Coordinates of C-alpha atoms in Angstrom, one line a residue:
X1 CA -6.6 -25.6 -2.3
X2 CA -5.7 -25.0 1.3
X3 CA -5.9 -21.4 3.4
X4 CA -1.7 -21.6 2.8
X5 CA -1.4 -21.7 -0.7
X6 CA -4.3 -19.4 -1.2
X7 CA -2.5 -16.6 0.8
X8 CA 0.9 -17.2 -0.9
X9 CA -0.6 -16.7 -4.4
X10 CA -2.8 -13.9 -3.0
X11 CA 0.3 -11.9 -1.8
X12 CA 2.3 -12.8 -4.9
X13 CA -0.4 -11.0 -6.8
X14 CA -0.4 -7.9 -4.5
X15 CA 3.4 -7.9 -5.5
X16 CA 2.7 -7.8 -9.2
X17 CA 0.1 -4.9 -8.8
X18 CA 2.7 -2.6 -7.1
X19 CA 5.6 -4.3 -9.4
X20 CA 3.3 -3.0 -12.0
X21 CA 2.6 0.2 -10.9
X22 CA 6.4 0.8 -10.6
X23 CA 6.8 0.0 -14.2
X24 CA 4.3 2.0 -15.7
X25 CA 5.6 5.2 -13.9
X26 CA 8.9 4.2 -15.3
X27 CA 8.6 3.3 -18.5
X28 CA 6.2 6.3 -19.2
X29 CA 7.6 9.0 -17.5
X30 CA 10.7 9.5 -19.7
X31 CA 9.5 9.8 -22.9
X32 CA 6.0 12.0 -21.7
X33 CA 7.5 15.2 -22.3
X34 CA 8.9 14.5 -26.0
X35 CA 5.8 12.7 -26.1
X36 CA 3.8 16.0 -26.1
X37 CA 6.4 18.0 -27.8
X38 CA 5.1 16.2 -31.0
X39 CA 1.6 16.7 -30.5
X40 CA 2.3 20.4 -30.1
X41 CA 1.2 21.0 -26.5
X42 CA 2.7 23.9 -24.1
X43 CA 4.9 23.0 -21.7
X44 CA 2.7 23.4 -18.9
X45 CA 0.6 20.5 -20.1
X46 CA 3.7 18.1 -18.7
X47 CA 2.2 19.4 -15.4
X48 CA -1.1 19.0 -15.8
X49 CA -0.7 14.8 -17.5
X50 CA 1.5 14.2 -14.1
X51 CA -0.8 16.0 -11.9
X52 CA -4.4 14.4 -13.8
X53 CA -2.6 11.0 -12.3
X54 CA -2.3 11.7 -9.4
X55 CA -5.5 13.6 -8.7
X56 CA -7.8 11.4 -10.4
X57 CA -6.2 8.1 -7.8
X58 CA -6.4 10.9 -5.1
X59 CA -10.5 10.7 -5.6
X60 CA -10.8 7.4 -6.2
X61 CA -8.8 6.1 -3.1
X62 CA -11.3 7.0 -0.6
X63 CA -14.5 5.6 -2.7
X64 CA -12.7 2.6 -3.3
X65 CA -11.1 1.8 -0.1
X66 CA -15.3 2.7 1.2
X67 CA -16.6 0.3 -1.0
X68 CA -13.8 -2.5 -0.1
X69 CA -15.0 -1.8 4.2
X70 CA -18.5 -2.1 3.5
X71 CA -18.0 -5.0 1.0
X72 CA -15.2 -7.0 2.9
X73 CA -13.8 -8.2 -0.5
X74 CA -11.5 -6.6 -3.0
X75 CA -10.8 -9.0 -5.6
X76 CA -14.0 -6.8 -7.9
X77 CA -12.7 -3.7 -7.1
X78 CA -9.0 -4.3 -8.4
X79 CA -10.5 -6.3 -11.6
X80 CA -12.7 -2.8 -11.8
X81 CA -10.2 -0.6 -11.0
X82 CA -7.3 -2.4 -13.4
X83 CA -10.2 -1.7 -16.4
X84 CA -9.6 1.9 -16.2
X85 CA -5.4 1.3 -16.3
X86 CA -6.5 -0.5 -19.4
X87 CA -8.3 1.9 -21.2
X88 CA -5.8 4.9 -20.2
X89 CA -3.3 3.1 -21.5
X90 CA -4.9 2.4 -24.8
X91 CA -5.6 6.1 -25.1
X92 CA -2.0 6.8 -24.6
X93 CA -0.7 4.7 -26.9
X94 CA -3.7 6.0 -29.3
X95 CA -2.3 9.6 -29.1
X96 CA -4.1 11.9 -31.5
X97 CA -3.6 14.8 -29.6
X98 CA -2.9 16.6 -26.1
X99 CA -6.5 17.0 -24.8
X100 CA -6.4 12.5 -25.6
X101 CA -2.9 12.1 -23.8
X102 CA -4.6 14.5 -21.0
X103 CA -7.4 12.7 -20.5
X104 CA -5.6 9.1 -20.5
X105 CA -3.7 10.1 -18.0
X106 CA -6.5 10.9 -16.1
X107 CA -8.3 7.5 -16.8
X108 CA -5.4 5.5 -16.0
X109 CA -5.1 7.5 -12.4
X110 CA -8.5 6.3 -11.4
X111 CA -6.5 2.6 -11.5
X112 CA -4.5 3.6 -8.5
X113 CA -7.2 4.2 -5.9
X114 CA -7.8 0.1 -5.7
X115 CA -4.2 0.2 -3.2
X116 CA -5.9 1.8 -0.8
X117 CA -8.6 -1.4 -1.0
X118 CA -5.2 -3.4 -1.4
X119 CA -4.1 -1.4 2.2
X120 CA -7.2 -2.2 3.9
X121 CA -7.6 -6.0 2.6
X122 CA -3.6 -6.4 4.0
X123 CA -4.1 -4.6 7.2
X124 CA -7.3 -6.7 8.0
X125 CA -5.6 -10.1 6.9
X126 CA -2.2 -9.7 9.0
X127 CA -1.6 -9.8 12.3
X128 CA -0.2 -6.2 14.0
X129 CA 3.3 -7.9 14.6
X130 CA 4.0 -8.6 11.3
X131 CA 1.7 -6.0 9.6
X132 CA 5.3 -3.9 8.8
X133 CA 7.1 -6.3 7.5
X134 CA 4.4 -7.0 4.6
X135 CA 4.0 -3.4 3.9
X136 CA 7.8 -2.9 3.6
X137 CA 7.9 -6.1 1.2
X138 CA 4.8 -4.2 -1.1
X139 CA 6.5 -1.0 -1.2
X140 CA 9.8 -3.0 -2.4
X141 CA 7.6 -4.3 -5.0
X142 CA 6.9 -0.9 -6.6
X143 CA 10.5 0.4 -6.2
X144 CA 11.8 -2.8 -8.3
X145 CA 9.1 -1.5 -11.1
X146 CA 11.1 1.5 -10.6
X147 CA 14.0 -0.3 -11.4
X148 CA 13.5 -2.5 -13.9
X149 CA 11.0 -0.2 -15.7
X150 CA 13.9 1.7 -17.7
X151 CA 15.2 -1.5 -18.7
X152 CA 11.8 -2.2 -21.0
X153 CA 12.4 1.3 -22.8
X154 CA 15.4 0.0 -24.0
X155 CA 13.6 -2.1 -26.3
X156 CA 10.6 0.1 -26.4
X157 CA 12.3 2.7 -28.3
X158 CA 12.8 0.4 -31.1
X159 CA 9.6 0.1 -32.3
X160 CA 8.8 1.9 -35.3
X161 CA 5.7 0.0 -37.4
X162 CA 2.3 0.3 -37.2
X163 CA -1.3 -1.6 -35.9
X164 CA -4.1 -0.6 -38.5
X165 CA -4.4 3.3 -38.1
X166 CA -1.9 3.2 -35.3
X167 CA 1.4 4.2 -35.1
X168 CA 4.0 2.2 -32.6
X169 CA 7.1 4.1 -32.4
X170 CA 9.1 5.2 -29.0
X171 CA 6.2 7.5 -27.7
X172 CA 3.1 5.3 -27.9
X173 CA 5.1 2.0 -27.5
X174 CA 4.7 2.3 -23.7
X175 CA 0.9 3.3 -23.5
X176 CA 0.6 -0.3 -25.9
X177 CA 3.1 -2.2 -23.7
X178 CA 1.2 -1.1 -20.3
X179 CA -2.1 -2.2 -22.3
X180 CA -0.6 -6.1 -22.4
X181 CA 0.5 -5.7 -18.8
X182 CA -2.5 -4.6 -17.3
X183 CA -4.6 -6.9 -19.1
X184 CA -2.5 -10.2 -18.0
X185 CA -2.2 -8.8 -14.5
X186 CA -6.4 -9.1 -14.9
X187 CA -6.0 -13.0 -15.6
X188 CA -3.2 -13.1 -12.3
X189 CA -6.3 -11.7 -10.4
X190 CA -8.8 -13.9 -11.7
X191 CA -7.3 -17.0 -10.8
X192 CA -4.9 -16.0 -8.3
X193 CA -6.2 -13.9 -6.0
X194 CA -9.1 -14.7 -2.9
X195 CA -10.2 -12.5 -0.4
X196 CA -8.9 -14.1 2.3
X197 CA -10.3 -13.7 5.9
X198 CA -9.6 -11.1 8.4
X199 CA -7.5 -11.7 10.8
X200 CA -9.1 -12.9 14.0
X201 CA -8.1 -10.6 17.8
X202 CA -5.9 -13.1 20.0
X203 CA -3.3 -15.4 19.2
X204 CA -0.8 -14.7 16.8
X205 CA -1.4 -17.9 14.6
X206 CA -5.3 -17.0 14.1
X207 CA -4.3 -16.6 10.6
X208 CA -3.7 -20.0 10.2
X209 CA -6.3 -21.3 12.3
X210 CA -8.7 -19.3 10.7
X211 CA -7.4 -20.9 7.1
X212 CA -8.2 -24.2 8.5
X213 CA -11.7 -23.9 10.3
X214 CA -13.4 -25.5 7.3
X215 CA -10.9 -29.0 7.8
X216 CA -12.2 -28.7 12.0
X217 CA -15.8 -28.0 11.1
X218 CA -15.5 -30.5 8.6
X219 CA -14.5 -33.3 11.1
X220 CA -16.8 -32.0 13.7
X221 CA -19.6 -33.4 11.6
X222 CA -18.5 -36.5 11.1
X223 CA -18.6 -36.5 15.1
X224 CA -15.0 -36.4 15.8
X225 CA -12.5 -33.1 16.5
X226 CA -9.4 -33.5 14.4
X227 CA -6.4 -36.0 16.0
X228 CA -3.4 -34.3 17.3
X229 CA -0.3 -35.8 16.0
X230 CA 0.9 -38.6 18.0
X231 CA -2.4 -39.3 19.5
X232 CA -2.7 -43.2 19.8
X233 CA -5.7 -44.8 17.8
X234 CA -7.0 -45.9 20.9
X235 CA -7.7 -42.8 22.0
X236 CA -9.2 -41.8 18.9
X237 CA -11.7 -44.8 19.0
X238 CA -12.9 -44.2 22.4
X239 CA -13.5 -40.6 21.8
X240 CA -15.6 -41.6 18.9
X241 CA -17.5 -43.9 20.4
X242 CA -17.9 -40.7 23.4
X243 CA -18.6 -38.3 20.6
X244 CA -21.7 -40.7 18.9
X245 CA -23.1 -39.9 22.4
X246 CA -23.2 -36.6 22.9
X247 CA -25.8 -34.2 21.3
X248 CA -24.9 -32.8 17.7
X249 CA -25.2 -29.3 18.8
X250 CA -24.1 -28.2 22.7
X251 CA -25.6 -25.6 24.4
X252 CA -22.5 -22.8 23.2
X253 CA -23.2 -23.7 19.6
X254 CA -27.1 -22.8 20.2
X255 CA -25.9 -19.8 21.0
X256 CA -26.7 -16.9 17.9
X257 CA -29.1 -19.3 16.6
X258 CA -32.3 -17.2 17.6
X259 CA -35.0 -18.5 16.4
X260 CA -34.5 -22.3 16.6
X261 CA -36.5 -24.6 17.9
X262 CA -34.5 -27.1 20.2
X263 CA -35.2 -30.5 21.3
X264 CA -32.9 -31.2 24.0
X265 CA -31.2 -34.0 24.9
X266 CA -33.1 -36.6 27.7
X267 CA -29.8 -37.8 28.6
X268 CA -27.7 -34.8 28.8
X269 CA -28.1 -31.8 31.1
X270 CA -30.7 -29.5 30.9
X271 CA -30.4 -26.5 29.2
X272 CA -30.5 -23.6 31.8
X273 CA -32.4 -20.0 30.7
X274 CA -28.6 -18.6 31.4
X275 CA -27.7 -21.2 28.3
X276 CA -30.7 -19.4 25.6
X277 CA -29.2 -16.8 23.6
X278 CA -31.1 -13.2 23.8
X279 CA -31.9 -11.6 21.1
X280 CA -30.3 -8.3 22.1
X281 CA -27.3 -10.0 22.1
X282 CA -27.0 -11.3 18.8
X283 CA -24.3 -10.0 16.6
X284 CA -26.5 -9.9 13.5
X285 CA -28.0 -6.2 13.9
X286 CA -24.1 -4.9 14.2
X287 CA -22.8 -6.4 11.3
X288 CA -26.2 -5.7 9.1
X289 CA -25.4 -2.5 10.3
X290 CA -21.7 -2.3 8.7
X291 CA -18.9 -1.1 9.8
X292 CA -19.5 2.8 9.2
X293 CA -22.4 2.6 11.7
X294 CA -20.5 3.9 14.7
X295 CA -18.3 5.7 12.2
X296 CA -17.3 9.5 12.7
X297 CA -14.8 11.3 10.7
X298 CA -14.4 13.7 13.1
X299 CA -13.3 11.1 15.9
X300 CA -11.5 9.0 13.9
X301 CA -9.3 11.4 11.7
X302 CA -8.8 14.5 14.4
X303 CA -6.7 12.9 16.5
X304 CA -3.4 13.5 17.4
X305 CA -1.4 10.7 16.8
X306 CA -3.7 10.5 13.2
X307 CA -2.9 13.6 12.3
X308 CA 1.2 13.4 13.0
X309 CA 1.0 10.3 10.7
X310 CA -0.9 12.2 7.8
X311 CA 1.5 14.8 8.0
X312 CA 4.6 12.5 7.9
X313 CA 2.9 11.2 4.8
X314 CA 2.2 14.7 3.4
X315 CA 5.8 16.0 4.0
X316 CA 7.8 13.0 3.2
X317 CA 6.3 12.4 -0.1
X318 CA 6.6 16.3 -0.7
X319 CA 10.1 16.7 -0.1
X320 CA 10.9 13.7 -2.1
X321 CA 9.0 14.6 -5.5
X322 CA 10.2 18.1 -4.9
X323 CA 14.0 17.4 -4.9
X324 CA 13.1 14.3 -7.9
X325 CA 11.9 17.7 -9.8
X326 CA 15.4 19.5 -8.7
X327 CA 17.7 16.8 -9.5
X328 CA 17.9 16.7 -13.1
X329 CA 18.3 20.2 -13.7
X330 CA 20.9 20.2 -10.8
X331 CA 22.8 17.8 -12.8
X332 CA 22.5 19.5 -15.9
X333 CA 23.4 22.6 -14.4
X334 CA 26.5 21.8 -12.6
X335 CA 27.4 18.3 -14.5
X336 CA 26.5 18.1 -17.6
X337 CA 24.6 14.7 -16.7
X338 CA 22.7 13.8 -19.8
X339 CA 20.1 11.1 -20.2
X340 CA 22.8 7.8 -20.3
X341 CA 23.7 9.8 -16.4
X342 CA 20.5 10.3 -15.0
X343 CA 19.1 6.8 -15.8
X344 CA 22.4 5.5 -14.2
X345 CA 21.8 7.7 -11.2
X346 CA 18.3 6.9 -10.8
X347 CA 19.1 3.0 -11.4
X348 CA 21.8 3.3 -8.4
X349 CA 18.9 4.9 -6.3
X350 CA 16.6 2.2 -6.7
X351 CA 19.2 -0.5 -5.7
X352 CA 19.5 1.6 -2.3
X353 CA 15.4 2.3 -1.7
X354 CA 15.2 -1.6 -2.1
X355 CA 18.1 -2.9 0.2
X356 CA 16.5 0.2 2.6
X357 CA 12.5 -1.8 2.3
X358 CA 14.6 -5.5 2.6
X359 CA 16.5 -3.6 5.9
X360 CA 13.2 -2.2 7.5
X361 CA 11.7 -5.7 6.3
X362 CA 14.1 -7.4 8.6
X363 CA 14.2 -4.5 11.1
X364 CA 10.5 -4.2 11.9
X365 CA 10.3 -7.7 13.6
X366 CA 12.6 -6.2 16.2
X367 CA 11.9 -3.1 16.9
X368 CA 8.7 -0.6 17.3
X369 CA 7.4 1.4 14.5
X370 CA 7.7 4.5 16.2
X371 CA 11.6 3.7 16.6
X372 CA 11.7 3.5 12.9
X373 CA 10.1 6.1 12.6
X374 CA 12.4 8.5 14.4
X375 CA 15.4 7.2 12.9
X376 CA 14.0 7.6 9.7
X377 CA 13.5 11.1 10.6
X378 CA 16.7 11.7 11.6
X379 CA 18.4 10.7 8.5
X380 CA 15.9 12.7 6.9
X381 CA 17.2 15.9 8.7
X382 CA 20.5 15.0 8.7
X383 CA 19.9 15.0 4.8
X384 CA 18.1 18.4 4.5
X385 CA 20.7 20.1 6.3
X386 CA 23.5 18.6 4.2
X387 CA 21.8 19.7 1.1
X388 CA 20.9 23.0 2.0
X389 CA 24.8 23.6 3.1
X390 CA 26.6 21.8 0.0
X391 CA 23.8 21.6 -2.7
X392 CA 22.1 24.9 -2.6
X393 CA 25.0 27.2 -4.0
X394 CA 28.0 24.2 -4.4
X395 CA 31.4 24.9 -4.2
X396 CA 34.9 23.4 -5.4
X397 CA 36.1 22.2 -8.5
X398 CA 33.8 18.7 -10.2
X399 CA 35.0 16.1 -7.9
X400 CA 34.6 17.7 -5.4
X401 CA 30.8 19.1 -6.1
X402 CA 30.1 15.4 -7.4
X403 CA 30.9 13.7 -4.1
X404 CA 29.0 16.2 -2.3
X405 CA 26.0 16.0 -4.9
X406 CA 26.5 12.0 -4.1
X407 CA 26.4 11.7 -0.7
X408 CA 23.3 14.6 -0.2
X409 CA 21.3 11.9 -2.8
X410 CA 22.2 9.0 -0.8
X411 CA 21.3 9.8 2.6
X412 CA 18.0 11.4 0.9
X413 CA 17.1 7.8 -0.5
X414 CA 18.2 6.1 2.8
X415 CA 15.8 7.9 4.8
X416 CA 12.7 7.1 2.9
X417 CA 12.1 3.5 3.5
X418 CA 12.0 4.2 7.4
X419 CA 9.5 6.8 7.3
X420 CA 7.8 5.4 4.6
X421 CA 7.3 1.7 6.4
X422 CA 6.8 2.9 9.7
X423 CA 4.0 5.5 9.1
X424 CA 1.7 2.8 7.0
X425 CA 2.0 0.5 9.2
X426 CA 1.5 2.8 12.7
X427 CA -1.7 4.5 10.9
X428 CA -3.2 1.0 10.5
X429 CA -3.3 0.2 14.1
X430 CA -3.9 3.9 15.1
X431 CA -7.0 3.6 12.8
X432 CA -10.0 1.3 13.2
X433 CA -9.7 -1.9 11.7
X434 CA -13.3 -2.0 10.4
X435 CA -13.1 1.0 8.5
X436 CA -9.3 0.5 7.0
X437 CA -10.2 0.8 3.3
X438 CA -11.8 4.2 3.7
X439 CA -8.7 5.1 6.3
X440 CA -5.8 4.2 3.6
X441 CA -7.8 6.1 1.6
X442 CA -7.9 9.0 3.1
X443 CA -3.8 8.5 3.7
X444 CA -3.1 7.7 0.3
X445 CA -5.3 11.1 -0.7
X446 CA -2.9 12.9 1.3
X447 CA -0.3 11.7 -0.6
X448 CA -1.5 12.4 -4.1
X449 CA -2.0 16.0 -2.8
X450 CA 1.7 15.8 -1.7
X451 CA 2.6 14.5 -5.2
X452 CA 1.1 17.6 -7.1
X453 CA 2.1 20.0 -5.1
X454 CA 5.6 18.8 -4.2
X455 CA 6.7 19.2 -8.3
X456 CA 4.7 22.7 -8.3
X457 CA 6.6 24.2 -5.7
X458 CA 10.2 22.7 -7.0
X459 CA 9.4 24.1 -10.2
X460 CA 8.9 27.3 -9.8
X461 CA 12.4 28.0 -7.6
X462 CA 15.0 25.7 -9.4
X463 CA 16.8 29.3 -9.3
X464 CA 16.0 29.4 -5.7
X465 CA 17.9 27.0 -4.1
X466 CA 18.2 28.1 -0.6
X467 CA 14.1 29.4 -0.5
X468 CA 13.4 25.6 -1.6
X469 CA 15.4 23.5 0.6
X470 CA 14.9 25.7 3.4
X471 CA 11.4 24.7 3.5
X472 CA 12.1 21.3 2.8
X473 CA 13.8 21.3 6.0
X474 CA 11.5 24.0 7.9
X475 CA 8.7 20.9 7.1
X476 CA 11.3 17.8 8.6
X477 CA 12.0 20.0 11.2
X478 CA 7.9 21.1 12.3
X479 CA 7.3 17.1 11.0
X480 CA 9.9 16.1 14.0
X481 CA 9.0 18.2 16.5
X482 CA 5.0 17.0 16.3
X483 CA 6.0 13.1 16.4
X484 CA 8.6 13.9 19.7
X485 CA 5.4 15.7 21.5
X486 CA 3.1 12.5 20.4
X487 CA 6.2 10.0 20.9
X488 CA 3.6 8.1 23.7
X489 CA 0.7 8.2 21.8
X490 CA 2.5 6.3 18.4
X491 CA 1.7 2.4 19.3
X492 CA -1.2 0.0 18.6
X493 CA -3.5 0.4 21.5
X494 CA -4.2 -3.8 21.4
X495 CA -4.5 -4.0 25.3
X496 CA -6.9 -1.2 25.3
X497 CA -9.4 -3.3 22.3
X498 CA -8.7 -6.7 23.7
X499 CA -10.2 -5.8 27.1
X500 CA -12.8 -4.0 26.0
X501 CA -13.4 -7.0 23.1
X502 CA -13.8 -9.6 26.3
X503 CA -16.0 -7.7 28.2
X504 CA -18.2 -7.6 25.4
X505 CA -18.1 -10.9 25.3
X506 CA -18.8 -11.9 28.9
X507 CA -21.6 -9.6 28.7

């Protein structure tokens, strides 16, 4: 199978892990509360089962991004991670009690960390140009799970019969239903997935050429470089006959071959003591070394453009749970919206957040990420203060309060895929490449700590409308301020590698 194929079918099973992902969180999140109602639990244990997802794939995100940079493959760590979605969703669907539903939960959050390998693996495999563009088509994947997830419960809550000692009804049908998902995603992976590698510093089409190295190296034996197309046979015939010649191995490829004894060739030139490679500079002590050998935390993490990125991942993803946890009562509250409403609403929603990943898709190849960025940011604002004037304490009779309800939601949603694209894909290139498993890691921690805190804070001042969207936008406002002062410092610094990778080299 050649490099092409393999890549196409690797992506297409990256999109069925976030697709996945997606679904799960949709199909399960509806019914978790009723869910726990009937195993008599308090209603703070709703908290802690969303929070024991989250903060179990906030540990696990680092460790197994670590394990993907010193590794360099991913394919074992999502067939290991997706065991522990299996299990957790097995215990869900078993259900004997809160403390079981708790803890699968908890299991199943462990699953998640293998993105942040899945980060790494597509930030080392693509080049920097097009590095947004496959992140925005990823996260698209996840919001369609999002979309189409509700669709499954509609079916879902139909079942009513039972497996042995289990009991399928409309509570444990999605922990069973997950099970079967997970476990034929696991066959996808086996024989769909290859770690494919890195992508090489220089051209643009190293990808390719890299894919196709084993065709060259595989004519280069037979004593011949491959034909360009259009090359006329005669050509090709002298340059065999000029190729049976020459000496199998030239005095470059002798190069990183310490230790080799070498006959050289009578007829050819002789080989020069410039030509011998030295064993200082082989490359074999730095890679044995891995790439955490010149690591530091410190350096790589306490920087500022770093550290304007984690906290545009912090406060986006806190605003946005926090006003997911506000919206349903807010539309109980003030219009009577009822499940049939709110599944309508949040269907609606994910039609916009995936027309706004397709947009960035398309609008990443032509323009920078920091320009994204900030316009994401602005919407963002422009958002904040229109729901702090108009949702906060609304006014006017229903249509009136449902158009302004409407339009606060949408330019919420439209915002997201902006900041969203443009932050993953700048803290890639603002972060070592060696090390970008551990990196997303780290990000994707950030996150999770975002998504439990986000819903605590909401929580706890529904009554407070004005207290809580005024720190929503207090946070867009410090978030915006920090990326105009580190504006410059927001771009891949290629130039700044490159030279430094060629003077290595002519060293």
């Amino acid at each position: 199978m050649d490099y092409r194929k393999k890549k196409r079918l690797t992506y297409f099973t990256i999109g069925l892990i976030f697709l996945f992902s997606g679904i799960e969180y949709a199909v399960i999140l509806p019914t978790i509360w009723k869910y726990l109602q009937t195993l008599e639990a308090a209603p703070y244990f709703l908290g802690l089962a969303l929070s024991a997802f989250s903060l179990s794939g906030l540990l696990s995100g680092p460790l197994f991004g670590h394990l993907s940079d010193k590794t360099r493959t991913t394919k074992k760590i999502i067939l290991f991670a997706n065991c522990f979605e299996i299990i957790g969703n097995f215990m869900y669907f078993m259900g004997f009690s809160k403390w079981l539903l708790l803890a699968s939960r908890l299991v199943a959050g462990v699953g998640t960390g293998a993105g942040s390998a899945i980060f790494g693996f597509l930030s080392r495999s693509t080049a920097p140009e097009d590095r947004a563009s496959v992140f925005a088509a990823a996260m698209a994947c996840r919001q369609a799970g999002l979309l189409i997830g509700p669709a499954f419960n509609l079916f879902l809550r139909l079942c009513d019969f039972k497996i042995g000692p289990f009991v399928v009804n409309k509570f444990t049908a999605p922990g069973l239903f997950m099970c079967l998902m997970w476990i034929l995603l696991q066959l996808a992976v086996v024989f769909m997935y290859w770690d494919l590698p890195p992508q090489e510093k220089g051209g643009p089409a190293q990808g390719v050429a890299s894919g196709a190295r084993e065709d060259v190296e595989g004519e280069t034996r037979r004593g011949r470089g491959p034909s360009l197309p259009g090359q006329p046979e005669e050509e090709e015939e002298e340059e065999e006959e000029m190729d049976e010649s020459k000496p199998l191995m030239t005095s470059n490829e002798l190069q990183g071959s310490y230790g080799a004894v070498v006959t050289p060739d009578p007829a050819g030139s002789p080989v020069t003591n410039g030509d011998l490679a030295r064993p200082s500079e082989s490359p074999e002590p730095e890679e044995s070394a891995g790439p955490f050998s010149r690591f530091n935390l410190s350096r790589e993490f306490m920087r500022e453009e770093v550290i304007v990125l984690l906290a545009a991942q912090f406060i986006t993803l806190f605003n946005q749970t926090a006003l997911e946890t506000m919206v349903t009562p807010l539309t109980q509250k003030y219009f009577d919206f009822g499940e049939l409403e709110n599944s309508v609403m949040y269907c609606v929603c994910g039609v916009e957040v995936i027309a706004g990943f397709l947009f960035v898709h398309w609008l990443s190849r032509r323009a920078k990420e920091r320009v994204v960025l900030a316009v994401g940011l602005a919407i963002c604002n422009i958002s904040s203060v229109w729901c702090l004037i108009f949702l906060a304490n609304p006014i006017g009779d229903f249509p009136y309060q449902l158009t302004e309800f409407i339009i606060g939601v949408f330019l919420q949603v439209l915002g997201l895929p902006f900041v969203a694209v443009a932050q993953v894909s700048l803290f890639s290139k603002v972060t070592s490449e060696k090390t970008q498993g551990f990196s997303q890691g780290v990000r994707r921690s950030v996150g999770g700590l975002a998504t439990i805190l986000g819903p605590l804070w909401a929580g706890g001042l529904t009554e407070n409308m004005y207290i809580m969207l005024g720190v929503i936008m207090a946070l867009l406002l410090l978030l915006t301020i920090m990326m105009g002062f580190s504006y410059d410092r927001l771009v891949h610094p290629a130039a700044t590698e490159h030279a430094e990778d060629n003077s290595d080299e002519h060293e």
